[in-house]
mmCIF file with all atom_site columns, C-alpha atoms in Angstrom:
data_model
loop_
_atom_site.group_PDB
_atom_site.id
_atom_site.type_symbol
_atom_site.label_atom_id
_atom_site.label_alt_id
_atom_site.label_comp_id
_atom_site.label_asym_id
_atom_site.label_entity_id
_atom_site.label_seq_id
_atom_site.pdbx_PDB_ins_code
_atom_site.Cartn_x
_atom_site.Cartn_y
_atom_site.Cartn_z
_atom_site.occupancy
_atom_site.B_iso_or_equiv
_atom_site.pdbx_formal_charge
_atom_site.auth_seq_id
_atom_site.auth_comp_id
_atom_site.auth_asym_id
_atom_site.auth_atom_id
_atom_site.pdbx_PDB_model_num
ATOM 1   C CA . UNK D 1 1   ? 22.401 6.132   27.727 1.00 77.00 ? 1   UNK D CA 1
ATOM 2   C CA . UNK D 1 2   ? 22.081 3.007   26.167 1.00 87.00 ? 2   UNK D CA 1
ATOM 3   C CA . UNK D 1 3   ? 23.479 2.529   22.162 1.00 94.00 ? 3   UNK D CA 1
ATOM 4   C CA . UNK D 1 4   ? 24.557 0.059   20.316 1.00 96.00 ? 4   UNK D CA 1
ATOM 5   C CA . UNK D 1 5   ? 27.159 0.835   16.680 1.00 97.00 ? 5   UNK D CA 1
ATOM 6   C CA . UNK D 1 6   ? 27.364 -1.377  14.171 1.00 97.00 ? 6   UNK D CA 1
ATOM 7   C CA . UNK D 1 7   ? 30.584 -0.091  12.361 1.00 97.00 ? 7   UNK D CA 1
ATOM 8   C CA . UNK D 1 8   ? 29.480 -2.623  8.997  1.00 96.00 ? 8   UNK D CA 1
ATOM 9   C CA . UNK D 1 9   ? 26.387 -0.956  7.242  1.00 96.00 ? 9   UNK D CA 1
ATOM 10  C CA . UNK D 1 10  ? 27.609 -4.045  4.565  1.00 97.00 ? 10  UNK D CA 1
ATOM 11  C CA . UNK D 1 11  ? 29.823 -6.450  4.071  1.00 97.00 ? 11  UNK D CA 1
ATOM 12  C CA . UNK D 1 12  ? 30.446 -9.248  0.946  1.00 97.00 ? 12  UNK D CA 1
ATOM 13  C CA . UNK D 1 13  ? 32.658 -12.482 2.396  1.00 97.00 ? 13  UNK D CA 1
ATOM 14  C CA . UNK D 1 14  ? 33.375 -15.213 -0.369 1.00 97.00 ? 14  UNK D CA 1
ATOM 15  C CA . UNK D 1 15  ? 31.773 -18.095 0.949  1.00 97.00 ? 15  UNK D CA 1
ATOM 16  C CA . UNK D 1 16  ? 33.767 -20.055 2.401  1.00 97.00 ? 16  UNK D CA 1
ATOM 17  C CA . UNK D 1 17  ? 35.191 -17.098 3.792  1.00 97.00 ? 17  UNK D CA 1
ATOM 18  C CA . UNK D 1 18  ? 35.391 -16.549 7.644  1.00 97.00 ? 18  UNK D CA 1
ATOM 19  C CA . UNK D 1 19  ? 33.476 -13.517 8.847  1.00 97.00 ? 19  UNK D CA 1
ATOM 20  C CA . UNK D 1 20  ? 33.262 -11.182 11.555 1.00 98.00 ? 20  UNK D CA 1
ATOM 21  C CA . UNK D 1 21  ? 31.187 -8.184  11.714 1.00 98.00 ? 21  UNK D CA 1
ATOM 22  C CA . UNK D 1 22  ? 31.863 -6.022  14.564 1.00 98.00 ? 22  UNK D CA 1
ATOM 23  C CA . UNK D 1 23  ? 29.137 -4.711  17.424 1.00 98.00 ? 23  UNK D CA 1
ATOM 24  C CA . UNK D 1 24  ? 29.835 -1.954  19.895 1.00 97.00 ? 24  UNK D CA 1
ATOM 25  C CA . UNK D 1 25  ? 27.908 -1.432  23.013 1.00 95.00 ? 25  UNK D CA 1
ATOM 26  C CA . UNK D 1 26  ? 27.603 1.677   25.294 1.00 93.00 ? 26  UNK D CA 1
ATOM 27  C CA . UNK D 1 27  ? 25.561 0.236   29.021 1.00 88.00 ? 27  UNK D CA 1
ATOM 28  C CA . UNK D 1 28  ? 25.589 2.189   32.070 1.00 79.00 ? 28  UNK D CA 1
ATOM 29  C CA . UNK D 1 29  ? 24.512 -1.563  34.122 1.00 79.00 ? 29  UNK D CA 1
ATOM 30  C CA . UNK D 1 30  ? 25.780 -5.892  33.256 1.00 81.00 ? 30  UNK D CA 1
ATOM 31  C CA . UNK D 1 31  ? 24.922 -5.236  29.213 1.00 88.00 ? 31  UNK D CA 1
ATOM 32  C CA . UNK D 1 32  ? 22.961 -8.742  27.672 1.00 92.00 ? 32  UNK D CA 1
ATOM 33  C CA . UNK D 1 33  ? 23.933 -9.262  24.614 1.00 94.00 ? 33  UNK D CA 1
ATOM 34  C CA . UNK D 1 34  ? 22.383 -11.105 21.170 1.00 95.00 ? 34  UNK D CA 1
ATOM 35  C CA . UNK D 1 35  ? 22.940 -11.272 17.911 1.00 98.00 ? 35  UNK D CA 1
ATOM 36  C CA . UNK D 1 36  ? 19.822 -11.693 16.102 1.00 97.00 ? 36  UNK D CA 1
ATOM 37  C CA . UNK D 1 37  ? 19.341 -12.632 11.854 1.00 97.00 ? 37  UNK D CA 1
ATOM 38  C CA . UNK D 1 38  ? 17.033 -11.444 9.597  1.00 96.00 ? 38  UNK D CA 1
ATOM 39  C CA . UNK D 1 39  ? 15.893 -13.054 5.880  1.00 92.00 ? 39  UNK D CA 1
ATOM 40  C CA . UNK D 1 40  ? 14.297 -9.814  3.781  1.00 87.00 ? 40  UNK D CA 1
ATOM 41  C CA . UNK D 1 41  ? 11.211 -10.062 4.814  1.00 83.00 ? 41  UNK D CA 1
ATOM 42  C CA . UNK D 1 42  ? 11.017 -12.382 7.268  1.00 86.00 ? 42  UNK D CA 1
ATOM 43  C CA . UNK D 1 43  ? 11.226 -11.390 10.859 1.00 89.00 ? 43  UNK D CA 1
ATOM 44  C CA . UNK D 1 44  ? 14.312 -11.398 13.375 1.00 94.00 ? 44  UNK D CA 1
ATOM 45  C CA . UNK D 1 45  ? 15.339 -15.231 14.337 1.00 95.00 ? 45  UNK D CA 1
ATOM 46  C CA . UNK D 1 46  ? 17.626 -14.981 17.691 1.00 95.00 ? 46  UNK D CA 1
ATOM 47  C CA . UNK D 1 47  ? 21.576 -16.476 16.892 1.00 97.00 ? 47  UNK D CA 1
ATOM 48  C CA . UNK D 1 48  ? 22.918 -16.276 20.697 1.00 96.00 ? 48  UNK D CA 1
ATOM 49  C CA . UNK D 1 49  ? 22.867 -13.997 23.540 1.00 94.00 ? 49  UNK D CA 1
ATOM 50  C CA . UNK D 1 50  ? 24.975 -13.568 26.481 1.00 93.00 ? 50  UNK D CA 1
ATOM 51  C CA . UNK D 1 51  ? 24.316 -12.965 30.072 1.00 88.00 ? 51  UNK D CA 1
ATOM 52  C CA . UNK D 1 52  ? 27.118 -13.870 32.187 1.00 83.00 ? 52  UNK D CA 1
ATOM 53  C CA . UNK D 1 53  ? 30.059 -16.138 32.443 1.00 85.00 ? 53  UNK D CA 1
ATOM 54  C CA . UNK D 1 54  ? 31.586 -17.959 29.374 1.00 87.00 ? 54  UNK D CA 1
ATOM 55  C CA . UNK D 1 55  ? 32.514 -14.712 27.803 1.00 90.00 ? 55  UNK D CA 1
ATOM 56  C CA . UNK D 1 56  ? 32.909 -16.897 23.663 1.00 96.00 ? 56  UNK D CA 1
ATOM 57  C CA . UNK D 1 57  ? 29.207 -17.975 23.407 1.00 96.00 ? 57  UNK D CA 1
ATOM 58  C CA . UNK D 1 58  ? 28.141 -20.333 21.285 1.00 96.00 ? 58  UNK D CA 1
ATOM 59  C CA . UNK D 1 59  ? 24.274 -19.496 18.982 1.00 96.00 ? 59  UNK D CA 1
ATOM 60  C CA . UNK D 1 60  ? 23.164 -21.596 16.083 1.00 95.00 ? 60  UNK D CA 1
ATOM 61  C CA . UNK D 1 61  ? 24.790 -22.346 12.574 1.00 94.00 ? 61  UNK D CA 1
ATOM 62  C CA . UNK D 1 62  ? 27.636 -22.648 13.791 1.00 96.00 ? 62  UNK D CA 1
ATOM 63  C CA . UNK D 1 63  ? 28.103 -18.757 14.842 1.00 97.00 ? 63  UNK D CA 1
ATOM 64  C CA . UNK D 1 64  ? 30.089 -17.338 18.003 1.00 98.00 ? 64  UNK D CA 1
ATOM 65  C CA . UNK D 1 65  ? 29.986 -14.114 19.877 1.00 98.00 ? 65  UNK D CA 1
ATOM 66  C CA . UNK D 1 66  ? 33.013 -12.723 22.231 1.00 96.00 ? 66  UNK D CA 1
ATOM 67  C CA . UNK D 1 67  ? 32.412 -10.652 25.042 1.00 95.00 ? 67  UNK D CA 1
ATOM 68  C CA . UNK D 1 68  ? 34.867 -8.255  25.765 1.00 94.00 ? 68  UNK D CA 1
ATOM 69  C CA . UNK D 1 69  ? 34.429 -5.917  28.121 1.00 92.00 ? 69  UNK D CA 1
ATOM 70  C CA . UNK D 1 70  ? 37.056 -4.034  27.879 1.00 92.00 ? 70  UNK D CA 1
ATOM 71  C CA . UNK D 1 71  ? 36.454 -3.555  25.042 1.00 94.00 ? 71  UNK D CA 1
ATOM 72  C CA . UNK D 1 72  ? 32.672 -2.705  24.883 1.00 94.00 ? 72  UNK D CA 1
ATOM 73  C CA . UNK D 1 73  ? 32.152 -5.258  22.111 1.00 96.00 ? 73  UNK D CA 1
ATOM 74  C CA . UNK D 1 74  ? 30.094 -7.984  21.219 1.00 97.00 ? 74  UNK D CA 1
ATOM 75  C CA . UNK D 1 75  ? 31.618 -9.377  17.633 1.00 98.00 ? 75  UNK D CA 1
ATOM 76  C CA . UNK D 1 76  ? 29.976 -11.978 15.796 1.00 98.00 ? 76  UNK D CA 1
ATOM 77  C CA . UNK D 1 77  ? 31.692 -14.978 14.125 1.00 98.00 ? 77  UNK D CA 1
ATOM 78  C CA . UNK D 1 78  ? 31.744 -17.362 11.772 1.00 98.00 ? 78  UNK D CA 1
ATOM 79  C CA . UNK D 1 79  ? 34.528 -19.667 10.747 1.00 97.00 ? 79  UNK D CA 1
ATOM 80  C CA . UNK D 1 80  ? 33.184 -20.246 7.323  1.00 97.00 ? 80  UNK D CA 1
ATOM 81  C CA . UNK D 1 81  ? 30.515 -18.691 5.615  1.00 97.00 ? 81  UNK D CA 1
ATOM 82  C CA . UNK D 1 82  ? 27.346 -20.610 3.404  1.00 96.00 ? 82  UNK D CA 1
ATOM 83  C CA . UNK D 1 83  ? 25.439 -18.651 0.809  1.00 96.00 ? 83  UNK D CA 1
ATOM 84  C CA . UNK D 1 84  ? 21.980 -19.312 2.813  1.00 95.00 ? 84  UNK D CA 1
ATOM 85  C CA . UNK D 1 85  ? 23.998 -17.068 5.414  1.00 97.00 ? 85  UNK D CA 1
ATOM 86  C CA . UNK D 1 86  ? 23.615 -14.147 3.261  1.00 97.00 ? 86  UNK D CA 1
ATOM 87  C CA . UNK D 1 87  ? 20.735 -11.765 5.024  1.00 97.00 ? 87  UNK D CA 1
ATOM 88  C CA . UNK D 1 88  ? 20.460 -8.182  7.903  1.00 97.00 ? 88  UNK D CA 1
ATOM 89  C CA . UNK D 1 89  ? 22.653 -9.137  11.178 1.00 98.00 ? 89  UNK D CA 1
ATOM 90  C CA . UNK D 1 90  ? 21.778 -7.423  14.460 1.00 98.00 ? 90  UNK D CA 1
ATOM 91  C CA . UNK D 1 91  ? 23.154 -6.639  17.662 1.00 98.00 ? 91  UNK D CA 1
ATOM 92  C CA . UNK D 1 92  ? 21.057 -5.440  20.546 1.00 96.00 ? 92  UNK D CA 1
ATOM 93  C CA . UNK D 1 93  ? 20.718 -5.019  24.398 1.00 94.00 ? 93  UNK D CA 1
ATOM 94  C CA . UNK D 1 94  ? 18.748 -4.808  26.906 1.00 90.00 ? 94  UNK D CA 1
ATOM 95  C CA . UNK D 1 95  ? 18.584 -5.265  30.881 1.00 85.00 ? 95  UNK D CA 1
ATOM 96  C CA . UNK D 1 96  ? 18.173 -8.201  33.318 1.00 81.00 ? 96  UNK D CA 1
ATOM 97  C CA . UNK D 1 97  ? 14.195 -9.468  32.956 1.00 81.00 ? 97  UNK D CA 1
ATOM 98  C CA . UNK D 1 98  ? 13.478 -9.283  29.146 1.00 85.00 ? 98  UNK D CA 1
ATOM 99  C CA . UNK D 1 99  ? 13.300 -5.261  29.172 1.00 88.00 ? 99  UNK D CA 1
ATOM 100 C CA . UNK D 1 100 ? 13.134 -3.510  25.700 1.00 91.00 ? 100 UNK D CA 1
ATOM 101 C CA . UNK D 1 101 ? 16.158 -4.232  23.858 1.00 93.00 ? 101 UNK D CA 1
ATOM 102 C CA . UNK D 1 102 ? 18.408 -1.170  21.850 1.00 94.00 ? 102 UNK D CA 1
ATOM 103 C CA . UNK D 1 103 ? 20.042 -2.949  18.313 1.00 96.00 ? 103 UNK D CA 1
ATOM 104 C CA . UNK D 1 104 ? 22.270 -1.664  16.167 1.00 97.00 ? 104 UNK D CA 1
ATOM 105 C CA . UNK D 1 105 ? 21.518 -0.540  12.638 1.00 96.00 ? 105 UNK D CA 1
ATOM 106 C CA . UNK D 1 106 ? 22.793 -3.425  11.374 1.00 97.00 ? 106 UNK D CA 1
ATOM 107 C CA . UNK D 1 107 ? 24.664 -4.774  9.080  1.00 97.00 ? 107 UNK D CA 1
ATOM 108 C CA . UNK D 1 108 ? 24.099 -6.928  5.699  1.00 97.00 ? 108 UNK D CA 1
ATOM 109 C CA . UNK D 1 109 ? 25.206 -8.936  4.914  1.00 97.00 ? 109 UNK D CA 1
ATOM 110 C CA . UNK D 1 110 ? 26.092 -10.694 1.069  1.00 97.00 ? 110 UNK D CA 1
ATOM 111 C CA . UNK D 1 111 ? 27.815 -13.703 0.542  1.00 97.00 ? 111 UNK D CA 1
ATOM 112 C CA . UNK D 1 112 ? 29.641 -14.441 -3.466 1.00 96.00 ? 112 UNK D CA 1
ATOM 113 C CA . UNK D 1 113 ? 30.791 -17.591 -5.285 1.00 91.00 ? 113 UNK D CA 1
ATOM 114 C CA . UNK Y 2 1   ? 6.462  -25.217 17.799 1.00 71.00 ? 1   UNK Y CA 1
ATOM 115 C CA . UNK Y 2 2   ? 5.172  -21.684 18.970 1.00 84.00 ? 2   UNK Y CA 1
ATOM 116 C CA . UNK Y 2 3   ? 5.643  -18.786 17.588 1.00 92.00 ? 3   UNK Y CA 1
ATOM 117 C CA . UNK Y 2 4   ? 4.306  -15.030 17.598 1.00 96.00 ? 4   UNK Y CA 1
ATOM 118 C CA . UNK Y 2 5   ? 1.525  -14.435 15.075 1.00 97.00 ? 5   UNK Y CA 1
ATOM 119 C CA . UNK Y 2 6   ? 0.986  -10.895 13.358 1.00 97.00 ? 6   UNK Y CA 1
ATOM 120 C CA . UNK Y 2 7   ? -1.908 -9.463  10.978 1.00 97.00 ? 7   UNK Y CA 1
ATOM 121 C CA . UNK Y 2 8   ? -2.423 -8.761  8.474  1.00 97.00 ? 8   UNK Y CA 1
ATOM 122 C CA . UNK Y 2 9   ? 1.240  -8.835  7.006  1.00 96.00 ? 9   UNK Y CA 1
ATOM 123 C CA . UNK Y 2 10  ? 0.793  -6.351  4.185  1.00 97.00 ? 10  UNK Y CA 1
ATOM 124 C CA . UNK Y 2 11  ? -1.143 -3.356  4.573  1.00 98.00 ? 11  UNK Y CA 1
ATOM 125 C CA . UNK Y 2 12  ? -1.928 -0.650  2.141  1.00 98.00 ? 12  UNK Y CA 1
ATOM 126 C CA . UNK Y 2 13  ? -4.278 2.266   3.095  1.00 97.00 ? 13  UNK Y CA 1
ATOM 127 C CA . UNK Y 2 14  ? -4.558 5.713   2.194  1.00 97.00 ? 14  UNK Y CA 1
ATOM 128 C CA . UNK Y 2 15  ? -3.483 8.558   4.760  1.00 97.00 ? 15  UNK Y CA 1
ATOM 129 C CA . UNK Y 2 16  ? -5.766 9.246   7.487  1.00 97.00 ? 16  UNK Y CA 1
ATOM 130 C CA . UNK Y 2 17  ? -7.790 6.192   7.568  1.00 97.00 ? 17  UNK Y CA 1
ATOM 131 C CA . UNK Y 2 18  ? -7.552 4.355   10.988 1.00 98.00 ? 18  UNK Y CA 1
ATOM 132 C CA . UNK Y 2 19  ? -5.289 0.412   10.349 1.00 98.00 ? 19  UNK Y CA 1
ATOM 133 C CA . UNK Y 2 20  ? -5.207 -2.053  13.338 1.00 98.00 ? 20  UNK Y CA 1
ATOM 134 C CA . UNK Y 2 21  ? -2.374 -4.614  14.027 1.00 98.00 ? 21  UNK Y CA 1
ATOM 135 C CA . UNK Y 2 22  ? -2.892 -8.258  15.863 1.00 98.00 ? 22  UNK Y CA 1
ATOM 136 C CA . UNK Y 2 23  ? -0.467 -10.071 17.105 1.00 98.00 ? 23  UNK Y CA 1
ATOM 137 C CA . UNK Y 2 24  ? -0.353 -13.182 19.178 1.00 98.00 ? 24  UNK Y CA 1
ATOM 138 C CA . UNK Y 2 25  ? 2.330  -13.950 21.646 1.00 97.00 ? 25  UNK Y CA 1
ATOM 139 C CA . UNK Y 2 26  ? 3.517  -17.414 22.392 1.00 95.00 ? 26  UNK Y CA 1
ATOM 140 C CA . UNK Y 2 27  ? 0.825  -19.179 24.703 1.00 94.00 ? 27  UNK Y CA 1
ATOM 141 C CA . UNK Y 2 28  ? 2.787  -18.700 28.082 1.00 92.00 ? 28  UNK Y CA 1
ATOM 142 C CA . UNK Y 2 29  ? 4.516  -15.672 27.120 1.00 93.00 ? 29  UNK Y CA 1
ATOM 143 C CA . UNK Y 2 30  ? 4.054  -12.514 29.559 1.00 92.00 ? 30  UNK Y CA 1
ATOM 144 C CA . UNK Y 2 31  ? 5.595  -10.299 27.262 1.00 94.00 ? 31  UNK Y CA 1
ATOM 145 C CA . UNK Y 2 32  ? 5.103  -8.522  24.413 1.00 96.00 ? 32  UNK Y CA 1
ATOM 146 C CA . UNK Y 2 33  ? 7.027  -5.665  22.884 1.00 96.00 ? 33  UNK Y CA 1
ATOM 147 C CA . UNK Y 2 34  ? 6.397  -3.536  19.306 1.00 97.00 ? 34  UNK Y CA 1
ATOM 148 C CA . UNK Y 2 35  ? 9.077  -2.602  17.619 1.00 97.00 ? 35  UNK Y CA 1
ATOM 149 C CA . UNK Y 2 36  ? 9.267  -0.648  14.000 1.00 97.00 ? 36  UNK Y CA 1
ATOM 150 C CA . UNK Y 2 37  ? 11.372 -1.255  11.593 1.00 96.00 ? 37  UNK Y CA 1
ATOM 151 C CA . UNK Y 2 38  ? 12.771 2.179   9.382  1.00 95.00 ? 38  UNK Y CA 1
ATOM 152 C CA . UNK Y 2 39  ? 15.034 2.422   7.142  1.00 91.00 ? 39  UNK Y CA 1
ATOM 153 C CA . UNK Y 2 40  ? 15.959 5.629   8.420  1.00 91.00 ? 40  UNK Y CA 1
ATOM 154 C CA . UNK Y 2 41  ? 15.577 5.223   11.889 1.00 92.00 ? 41  UNK Y CA 1
ATOM 155 C CA . UNK Y 2 42  ? 16.230 0.820   12.041 1.00 93.00 ? 42  UNK Y CA 1
ATOM 156 C CA . UNK Y 2 43  ? 14.646 -1.003  15.194 1.00 95.00 ? 43  UNK Y CA 1
ATOM 157 C CA . UNK Y 2 44  ? 12.177 1.499   17.576 1.00 95.00 ? 44  UNK Y CA 1
ATOM 158 C CA . UNK Y 2 45  ? 10.751 0.231   20.500 1.00 95.00 ? 45  UNK Y CA 1
ATOM 159 C CA . UNK Y 2 46  ? 7.214  1.711   20.256 1.00 96.00 ? 46  UNK Y CA 1
ATOM 160 C CA . UNK Y 2 47  ? 5.628  -0.306  23.292 1.00 95.00 ? 47  UNK Y CA 1
ATOM 161 C CA . UNK Y 2 48  ? 5.810  -2.521  25.956 1.00 94.00 ? 48  UNK Y CA 1
ATOM 162 C CA . UNK Y 2 49  ? 3.725  -4.847  28.397 1.00 95.00 ? 49  UNK Y CA 1
ATOM 163 C CA . UNK Y 2 50  ? 4.053  -6.979  30.602 1.00 94.00 ? 50  UNK Y CA 1
ATOM 164 C CA . UNK Y 2 51  ? 1.376  -8.928  32.308 1.00 94.00 ? 51  UNK Y CA 1
ATOM 165 C CA . UNK Y 2 52  ? -1.158 -6.946  29.827 1.00 94.00 ? 52  UNK Y CA 1
ATOM 166 C CA . UNK Y 2 53  ? -0.245 -3.660  31.743 1.00 94.00 ? 53  UNK Y CA 1
ATOM 167 C CA . UNK Y 2 54  ? 1.440  -0.958  29.746 1.00 93.00 ? 54  UNK Y CA 1
ATOM 168 C CA . UNK Y 2 55  ? 4.953  -0.608  31.320 1.00 92.00 ? 55  UNK Y CA 1
ATOM 169 C CA . UNK Y 2 56  ? 6.992  2.057   28.637 1.00 89.00 ? 56  UNK Y CA 1
ATOM 170 C CA . UNK Y 2 57  ? 4.625  3.701   25.272 1.00 87.00 ? 57  UNK Y CA 1
ATOM 171 C CA . UNK Y 2 58  ? 7.073  6.314   25.456 1.00 88.00 ? 58  UNK Y CA 1
ATOM 172 C CA . UNK Y 2 59  ? 7.943  5.675   21.353 1.00 88.00 ? 59  UNK Y CA 1
ATOM 173 C CA . UNK Y 2 60  ? 4.779  6.085   20.315 1.00 92.00 ? 60  UNK Y CA 1
ATOM 174 C CA . UNK Y 2 61  ? 3.455  9.549   19.232 1.00 88.00 ? 61  UNK Y CA 1
ATOM 175 C CA . UNK Y 2 62  ? 0.521  9.591   21.481 1.00 88.00 ? 62  UNK Y CA 1
ATOM 176 C CA . UNK Y 2 63  ? -2.046 11.913  19.030 1.00 93.00 ? 63  UNK Y CA 1
ATOM 177 C CA . UNK Y 2 64  ? -2.251 8.860   17.065 1.00 96.00 ? 64  UNK Y CA 1
ATOM 178 C CA . UNK Y 2 65  ? -0.932 5.599   17.710 1.00 96.00 ? 65  UNK Y CA 1
ATOM 179 C CA . UNK Y 2 66  ? -2.360 3.342   21.100 1.00 96.00 ? 66  UNK Y CA 1
ATOM 180 C CA . UNK Y 2 67  ? -1.409 -0.161  22.261 1.00 96.00 ? 67  UNK Y CA 1
ATOM 181 C CA . UNK Y 2 68  ? -3.267 -2.571  23.732 1.00 95.00 ? 68  UNK Y CA 1
ATOM 182 C CA . UNK Y 2 69  ? -3.640 -6.395  25.451 1.00 96.00 ? 69  UNK Y CA 1
ATOM 183 C CA . UNK Y 2 70  ? -7.304 -6.811  25.429 1.00 93.00 ? 70  UNK Y CA 1
ATOM 184 C CA . UNK Y 2 71  ? -6.128 -10.345 26.969 1.00 93.00 ? 71  UNK Y CA 1
ATOM 185 C CA . UNK Y 2 72  ? -2.690 -12.459 26.857 1.00 93.00 ? 72  UNK Y CA 1
ATOM 186 C CA . UNK Y 2 73  ? -3.640 -14.197 23.700 1.00 95.00 ? 73  UNK Y CA 1
ATOM 187 C CA . UNK Y 2 74  ? -3.817 -10.397 21.927 1.00 97.00 ? 74  UNK Y CA 1
ATOM 188 C CA . UNK Y 2 75  ? -1.664 -7.442  21.298 1.00 97.00 ? 75  UNK Y CA 1
ATOM 189 C CA . UNK Y 2 76  ? -3.245 -4.371  19.331 1.00 98.00 ? 76  UNK Y CA 1
ATOM 190 C CA . UNK Y 2 77  ? -1.500 -1.336  17.698 1.00 98.00 ? 77  UNK Y CA 1
ATOM 191 C CA . UNK Y 2 78  ? -3.655 0.890   16.109 1.00 97.00 ? 78  UNK Y CA 1
ATOM 192 C CA . UNK Y 2 79  ? -2.995 3.547   14.174 1.00 97.00 ? 79  UNK Y CA 1
ATOM 193 C CA . UNK Y 2 80  ? -5.280 6.735   13.908 1.00 97.00 ? 80  UNK Y CA 1
ATOM 194 C CA . UNK Y 2 81  ? -5.324 8.738   11.520 1.00 96.00 ? 81  UNK Y CA 1
ATOM 195 C CA . UNK Y 2 82  ? -2.422 7.355   9.488  1.00 97.00 ? 82  UNK Y CA 1
ATOM 196 C CA . UNK Y 2 83  ? 0.368  8.820   8.256  1.00 97.00 ? 83  UNK Y CA 1
ATOM 197 C CA . UNK Y 2 84  ? 2.730  8.701   5.430  1.00 97.00 ? 84  UNK Y CA 1
ATOM 198 C CA . UNK Y 2 85  ? 5.589  8.683   7.775  1.00 96.00 ? 85  UNK Y CA 1
ATOM 199 C CA . UNK Y 2 86  ? 3.931  5.479   9.469  1.00 97.00 ? 86  UNK Y CA 1
ATOM 200 C CA . UNK Y 2 87  ? 4.430  3.415   6.662  1.00 97.00 ? 87  UNK Y CA 1
ATOM 201 C CA . UNK Y 2 88  ? 6.696  1.055   8.011  1.00 97.00 ? 88  UNK Y CA 1
ATOM 202 C CA . UNK Y 2 89  ? 7.343  -2.869  9.355  1.00 97.00 ? 89  UNK Y CA 1
ATOM 203 C CA . UNK Y 2 90  ? 5.719  -3.238  12.532 1.00 98.00 ? 90  UNK Y CA 1
ATOM 204 C CA . UNK Y 2 91  ? 7.530  -6.534  15.023 1.00 97.00 ? 91  UNK Y CA 1
ATOM 205 C CA . UNK Y 2 92  ? 5.886  -8.245  17.316 1.00 97.00 ? 92  UNK Y CA 1
ATOM 206 C CA . UNK Y 2 93  ? 7.678  -10.152 19.477 1.00 96.00 ? 93  UNK Y CA 1
ATOM 207 C CA . UNK Y 2 94  ? 6.817  -11.651 23.275 1.00 95.00 ? 94  UNK Y CA 1
ATOM 208 C CA . UNK Y 2 95  ? 9.293  -13.443 25.879 1.00 92.00 ? 95  UNK Y CA 1
ATOM 209 C CA . UNK Y 2 96  ? 9.040  -14.368 29.695 1.00 88.00 ? 96  UNK Y CA 1
ATOM 210 C CA . UNK Y 2 97  ? 9.839  -11.950 32.236 1.00 82.00 ? 97  UNK Y CA 1
ATOM 211 C CA . UNK Y 2 98  ? 12.737 -14.300 33.518 1.00 78.00 ? 98  UNK Y CA 1
ATOM 212 C CA . UNK Y 2 99  ? 16.578 -13.130 33.758 1.00 62.00 ? 99  UNK Y CA 1
ATOM 213 C CA . UNK Y 2 100 ? 17.682 -15.219 31.196 1.00 69.00 ? 100 UNK Y CA 1
ATOM 214 C CA . UNK Y 2 101 ? 14.651 -15.072 28.640 1.00 76.00 ? 101 UNK Y CA 1
ATOM 215 C CA . UNK Y 2 102 ? 14.937 -13.467 25.657 1.00 86.00 ? 102 UNK Y CA 1
ATOM 216 C CA . UNK Y 2 103 ? 12.860 -11.755 22.737 1.00 93.00 ? 103 UNK Y CA 1
ATOM 217 C CA . UNK Y 2 104 ? 10.461 -14.495 20.092 1.00 93.00 ? 104 UNK Y CA 1
ATOM 218 C CA . UNK Y 2 105 ? 9.380  -12.139 16.821 1.00 95.00 ? 105 UNK Y CA 1
ATOM 219 C CA . UNK Y 2 106 ? 6.473  -12.277 14.879 1.00 96.00 ? 106 UNK Y CA 1
ATOM 220 C CA . UNK Y 2 107 ? 7.123  -11.912 10.874 1.00 95.00 ? 107 UNK Y CA 1
ATOM 221 C CA . UNK Y 2 108 ? 6.499  -7.860  10.892 1.00 96.00 ? 108 UNK Y CA 1
ATOM 222 C CA . UNK Y 2 109 ? 2.935  -6.006  9.491  1.00 97.00 ? 109 UNK Y CA 1
ATOM 223 C CA . UNK Y 2 110 ? 4.790  -4.174  6.400  1.00 97.00 ? 110 UNK Y CA 1
ATOM 224 C CA . UNK Y 2 111 ? 2.571  -1.176  6.560  1.00 98.00 ? 111 UNK Y CA 1
ATOM 225 C CA . UNK Y 2 112 ? 2.586  0.856   3.460  1.00 98.00 ? 112 UNK Y CA 1
ATOM 226 C CA . UNK Y 2 113 ? 0.662  4.506   3.445  1.00 98.00 ? 113 UNK Y CA 1
ATOM 227 C CA . UNK Y 2 114 ? -0.254 6.367   0.070  1.00 97.00 ? 114 UNK Y CA 1
#
């Protein structure tokens, strides 16, 4: 069965510090991987996606993620966090052809001065 | 700037009442998804449509939930009768059925059943 694990429920980082959010997936076929961000009271906004090719993908707002097949991971990174990055981050896996996504439980990011 | 729209944004109702949520997908998108978000379960798929035909509604309690697409510009999710455990945020998402396409989410309907 497909599943996504985000081991960290809540992470706090200082503004300007680097960030890494972990995501591990279980998927029987070639995974299509996504990171979404949700601000309080808002919908989900796509940060980046991986389908194939270069395993390091760039997204919006300075985020990047690296696909590591051997580790079944798709971790999200940002070199310098801004206060506006405080939000909930969701990793998701799906199949080709835009099929339903399976989401992780999310990681809430807090940013302190 | 094309967006998925959902109405209402907030709904408070009493147990036993009918609730209807509406979604307008992005024009031209042929795939529509309904997800539910709760603290306990996170984001779960309720149903999805392609070219207005339901492909999977296994996530919906069939006795009280129904989802339809009367036309390409409108998707509806109904709960009748509603129960307190239905309290959640309901998201609609749309996209194209192409390999590299993604889902674009609406702002959600926050439902509270008393």
